[in-house]
Amino acid sequence: MPLSEHEQRMLEQMERALYAEDPKFASALEGSGLRTYTRRRVYQAVAGFLVGIALLMAGMVAKQVWLSVVGFLVMLGCAVLAVSGWRKAPKPGEQPAAGAPGVAHTRGQGRQKRSMMDRIEQRWQRRRDEQGGH
């Protein structure tokens, strides 16, 4: 359930107050949560991809087809994990997906998209009310 406009304003005021009072603590909180988790997951997937390349090359050098196949499958799995993690990771300053537990909400593109949808819904509702009234 998205926050109301009033709740969003209150949250923004609290964020500004936190930054004003203790910018070091606020920046430490900003780096935690979903963004850090997904970044770590992408790094692990890249490392796994490199291990897969090593297995593939070792299998080719040792003329062991099964080792090359395992290396390819490791590369493929890690590539899928990296791409899916990269797409899910919120950009710095972007609002994470709604309903994500333990994630600090920040201003950004997610809020702009939602507010645009809210404006469209309000216009639609206003037109329906105007047409229904006449």
PDB file of C-alpha atoms in Angstrom:
ATOM      1  CA  MET A   1       0.000   0.000   0.000  1.00  0.00           C
ATOM      2  CA  PRO A   2       1.630   3.265  -1.087  1.00  0.00           C
ATOM      3  CA  LEU A   3       2.030   6.150   1.306  1.00  0.00           C
ATOM      4  CA  SER A   4      -0.372   9.059   1.073  1.00  0.00           C
ATOM      5  CA  GLU A   5       0.987  12.399  -0.058  1.00  0.00           C
ATOM      6  CA  HIS A   6       0.855  13.712   3.510  1.00  0.00           C
ATOM      7  CA  GLU A   7       2.775  10.675   4.796  1.00  0.00           C
ATOM      8  CA  GLN A   8       5.374  11.105   2.056  1.00  0.00           C
ATOM      9  CA  ARG A   9       5.880  14.752   3.032  1.00  0.00           C
ATOM     10  CA  MET A  10       6.248  13.768   6.702  1.00  0.00           C
ATOM     11  CA  LEU A  11       8.778  11.079   5.779  1.00  0.00           C
ATOM     12  CA  GLU A  12      10.763  13.570   3.684  1.00  0.00           C
ATOM     13  CA  GLN A  13      10.789  16.032   6.593  1.00  0.00           C
ATOM     14  CA  MET A  14      12.066  13.336   8.943  1.00  0.00           C
ATOM     15  CA  GLU A  15      14.780  12.384   6.430  1.00  0.00           C
ATOM     16  CA  ARG A  16      15.899  16.012   6.099  1.00  0.00           C
ATOM     17  CA  ALA A  17      15.959  16.382   9.884  1.00  0.00           C
ATOM     18  CA  LEU A  18      18.023  13.205  10.203  1.00  0.00           C
ATOM     19  CA  TYR A  19      20.514  14.447   7.614  1.00  0.00           C
ATOM     20  CA  ALA A  20      20.716  17.814   9.362  1.00  0.00           C
ATOM     21  CA  GLU A  21      21.264  16.302  12.828  1.00  0.00           C
ATOM     22  CA  ASP A  22      23.612  13.443  11.998  1.00  0.00           C
ATOM     23  CA  PRO A  23      24.730  13.245   8.353  1.00  0.00           C
ATOM     24  CA  LYS A  24      27.230  10.463   9.085  1.00  0.00           C
ATOM     25  CA  PHE A  25      24.539   8.201  10.562  1.00  0.00           C
ATOM     26  CA  ALA A  26      22.101   9.053   7.751  1.00  0.00           C
ATOM     27  CA  SER A  27      24.622   8.160   5.053  1.00  0.00           C
ATOM     28  CA  ALA A  28      25.390   4.889   6.857  1.00  0.00           C
ATOM     29  CA  LEU A  29      21.681   4.002   6.839  1.00  0.00           C
ATOM     30  CA  GLU A  30      21.340   4.931   3.184  1.00  0.00           C
ATOM     31  CA  GLY A  31      23.917   2.336   2.135  1.00  0.00           C
ATOM     32  CA  SER A  32      22.200  -0.518   3.943  1.00  0.00           C
ATOM     33  CA  GLY A  33      19.238  -2.587   2.921  1.00  0.00           C
ATOM     34  CA  LEU A  34      18.189  -3.879  -0.456  1.00  0.00           C
ATOM     35  CA  ARG A  35      20.694  -1.898  -2.515  1.00  0.00           C
ATOM     36  CA  THR A  36      23.683  -3.289  -0.586  1.00  0.00           C
ATOM     37  CA  TYR A  37      22.270  -6.821  -0.676  1.00  0.00           C
ATOM     38  CA  THR A  38      21.699  -6.774  -4.438  1.00  0.00           C
ATOM     39  CA  ARG A  39      25.086  -5.146  -5.102  1.00  0.00           C
ATOM     40  CA  ARG A  40      26.777  -7.907  -3.085  1.00  0.00           C
ATOM     41  CA  ARG A  41      24.766 -10.526  -4.977  1.00  0.00           C
ATOM     42  CA  VAL A  42      25.852  -9.080  -8.326  1.00  0.00           C
ATOM     43  CA  TYR A  43      29.508  -9.092  -7.237  1.00  0.00           C
ATOM     44  CA  GLN A  44      29.214 -12.722  -6.151  1.00  0.00           C
ATOM     45  CA  ALA A  45      27.621 -13.617  -9.482  1.00  0.00           C
ATOM     46  CA  VAL A  46      30.469 -11.915 -11.374  1.00  0.00           C
ATOM     47  CA  ALA A  47      33.014 -13.844  -9.295  1.00  0.00           C
ATOM     48  CA  GLY A  48      31.115 -17.067 -10.024  1.00  0.00           C
ATOM     49  CA  PHE A  49      31.089 -16.196 -13.714  1.00  0.00           C
ATOM     50  CA  LEU A  50      34.889 -15.880 -13.641  1.00  0.00           C
ATOM     51  CA  VAL A  51      35.117 -19.264 -11.882  1.00  0.00           C
ATOM     52  CA  GLY A  52      32.914 -20.683 -14.643  1.00  0.00           C
ATOM     53  CA  ILE A  53      35.278 -19.318 -17.290  1.00  0.00           C
ATOM     54  CA  ALA A  54      38.203 -20.913 -15.456  1.00  0.00           C
ATOM     55  CA  LEU A  55      36.365 -24.252 -15.324  1.00  0.00           C
ATOM     56  CA  LEU A  56      35.505 -24.012 -19.008  1.00  0.00           C
ATOM     57  CA  MET A  57      39.104 -23.281 -19.952  1.00  0.00           C
ATOM     58  CA  ALA A  58      40.452 -25.995 -17.617  1.00  0.00           C
ATOM     59  CA  GLY A  59      38.079 -28.500 -19.185  1.00  0.00           C
ATOM     60  CA  MET A  60      39.271 -27.542 -22.652  1.00  0.00           C
ATOM     61  CA  VAL A  61      42.946 -27.803 -21.671  1.00  0.00           C
ATOM     62  CA  ALA A  62      42.458 -31.126 -19.842  1.00  0.00           C
ATOM     63  CA  LYS A  63      40.182 -32.365 -22.663  1.00  0.00           C
ATOM     64  CA  GLN A  64      37.453 -33.122 -20.142  1.00  0.00           C
ATOM     65  CA  VAL A  65      34.140 -32.255 -21.786  1.00  0.00           C
ATOM     66  CA  TRP A  66      32.142 -32.655 -18.589  1.00  0.00           C
ATOM     67  CA  LEU A  67      34.298 -30.042 -16.832  1.00  0.00           C
ATOM     68  CA  SER A  68      33.751 -27.598 -19.690  1.00  0.00           C
ATOM     69  CA  VAL A  69      30.004 -28.219 -19.544  1.00  0.00           C
ATOM     70  CA  VAL A  70      29.984 -27.596 -15.786  1.00  0.00           C
ATOM     71  CA  GLY A  71      31.960 -24.395 -16.322  1.00  0.00           C
ATOM     72  CA  PHE A  72      29.484 -23.244 -18.969  1.00  0.00           C
ATOM     73  CA  LEU A  73      26.513 -23.997 -16.708  1.00  0.00           C
ATOM     74  CA  VAL A  74      28.149 -22.088 -13.829  1.00  0.00           C
ATOM     75  CA  MET A  75      28.736 -19.141 -16.193  1.00  0.00           C
ATOM     76  CA  LEU A  76      25.128 -19.244 -17.412  1.00  0.00           C
ATOM     77  CA  GLY A  77      23.663 -19.434 -13.901  1.00  0.00           C
ATOM     78  CA  CYS A  78      25.847 -16.621 -12.615  1.00  0.00           C
ATOM     79  CA  ALA A  79      25.030 -14.443 -15.619  1.00  0.00           C
ATOM     80  CA  VAL A  80      21.308 -14.891 -14.937  1.00  0.00           C
ATOM     81  CA  LEU A  81      21.818 -14.040 -11.248  1.00  0.00           C
ATOM     82  CA  ALA A  82      23.885 -10.954 -12.082  1.00  0.00           C
ATOM     83  CA  VAL A  83      21.402  -9.604 -14.616  1.00  0.00           C
ATOM     84  CA  SER A  84      18.362 -10.256 -12.409  1.00  0.00           C
ATOM     85  CA  GLY A  85      20.124  -8.723  -9.395  1.00  0.00           C
ATOM     86  CA  TRP A  86      21.234  -5.719 -11.427  1.00  0.00           C
ATOM     87  CA  ARG A  87      17.682  -5.062 -12.633  1.00  0.00           C
ATOM     88  CA  LYS A  88      16.187  -5.389  -9.143  1.00  0.00           C
ATOM     89  CA  ALA A  89      18.748  -3.147  -7.462  1.00  0.00           C
ATOM     90  CA  PRO A  90      17.373   0.343  -6.852  1.00  0.00           C
ATOM     91  CA  LYS A  91      19.578   3.143  -8.123  1.00  0.00           C
ATOM     92  CA  PRO A  92      21.111   5.509  -5.569  1.00  0.00           C
ATOM     93  CA  GLY A  93      18.370   7.881  -4.459  1.00  0.00           C
ATOM     94  CA  GLU A  94      15.621   5.740  -6.012  1.00  0.00           C
ATOM     95  CA  GLN A  95      12.764   4.418  -3.911  1.00  0.00           C
ATOM     96  CA  PRO A  96      12.962   0.621  -3.494  1.00  0.00           C
ATOM     97  CA  ALA A  97      10.063  -1.629  -4.372  1.00  0.00           C
ATOM     98  CA  ALA A  98       7.024  -1.091  -2.175  1.00  0.00           C
ATOM     99  CA  GLY A  99       6.564  -3.644   0.553  1.00  0.00           C
ATOM    100  CA  ALA A 100      10.232  -4.582   0.805  1.00  0.00           C
ATOM    101  CA  PRO A 101      10.843  -5.255   4.499  1.00  0.00           C
ATOM    102  CA  GLY A 102      13.611  -3.411   6.308  1.00  0.00           C
ATOM    103  CA  VAL A 103      14.311  -0.995   3.482  1.00  0.00           C
ATOM    104  CA  ALA A 104      14.702   2.718   4.070  1.00  0.00           C
ATOM    105  CA  HIS A 105      12.505   4.663   1.647  1.00  0.00           C
ATOM    106  CA  THR A 106      14.140   7.562  -0.157  1.00  0.00           C
ATOM    107  CA  ARG A 107      12.980  10.064  -2.703  1.00  0.00           C
ATOM    108  CA  GLY A 108      13.543   9.318  -6.385  1.00  0.00           C
ATOM    109  CA  GLN A 109      12.142   8.046  -9.627  1.00  0.00           C
ATOM    110  CA  GLY A 110       9.791   5.518  -7.997  1.00  0.00           C
ATOM    111  CA  ARG A 111       7.947   8.303  -6.208  1.00  0.00           C
ATOM    112  CA  GLN A 112       7.756  10.397  -9.397  1.00  0.00           C
ATOM    113  CA  LYS A 113       6.215   7.495 -11.313  1.00  0.00           C
ATOM    114  CA  ARG A 114       3.691   6.847  -8.567  1.00  0.00           C
ATOM    115  CA  SER A 115       2.748  10.515  -8.287  1.00  0.00           C
ATOM    116  CA  MET A 116       2.249  10.641 -12.051  1.00  0.00           C
ATOM    117  CA  MET A 117      -0.102   7.663 -11.776  1.00  0.00           C
ATOM    118  CA  ASP A 118      -1.878   9.358  -8.885  1.00  0.00           C
ATOM    119  CA  ARG A 119      -2.404  12.496 -10.991  1.00  0.00           C
ATOM    120  CA  ILE A 120      -3.762  10.428 -13.882  1.00  0.00           C
ATOM    121  CA  GLU A 121      -6.126   8.608 -11.524  1.00  0.00           C
ATOM    122  CA  GLN A 122      -7.277  11.902 -10.002  1.00  0.00           C
ATOM    123  CA  ARG A 123      -7.981  13.362 -13.465  1.00  0.00           C
ATOM    124  CA  TRP A 124      -9.878  10.238 -14.444  1.00  0.00           C
ATOM    125  CA  GLN A 125     -11.928  10.382 -11.241  1.00  0.00           C
ATOM    126  CA  ARG A 126     -12.638  14.098 -11.757  1.00  0.00           C
ATOM    127  CA  ARG A 127     -13.866  13.482 -15.330  1.00  0.00           C
ATOM    128  CA  ARG A 128     -16.095  10.640 -14.161  1.00  0.00           C
ATOM    129  CA  ASP A 129     -17.536  12.853 -11.409  1.00  0.00           C
ATOM    130  CA  GLU A 130     -18.112  15.736 -13.839  1.00  0.00           C
ATOM    131  CA  GLN A 131     -19.842  13.513 -16.390  1.00  0.00           C
ATOM    132  CA  GLY A 132     -21.919  11.790 -13.730  1.00  0.00           C
ATOM    133  CA  GLY A 133     -23.022  15.156 -12.304  1.00  0.00           C
ATOM    134  CA  HIS A 134     -24.369  16.455 -15.644  1.00  0.00           C
TER     135      HIS A 134
END
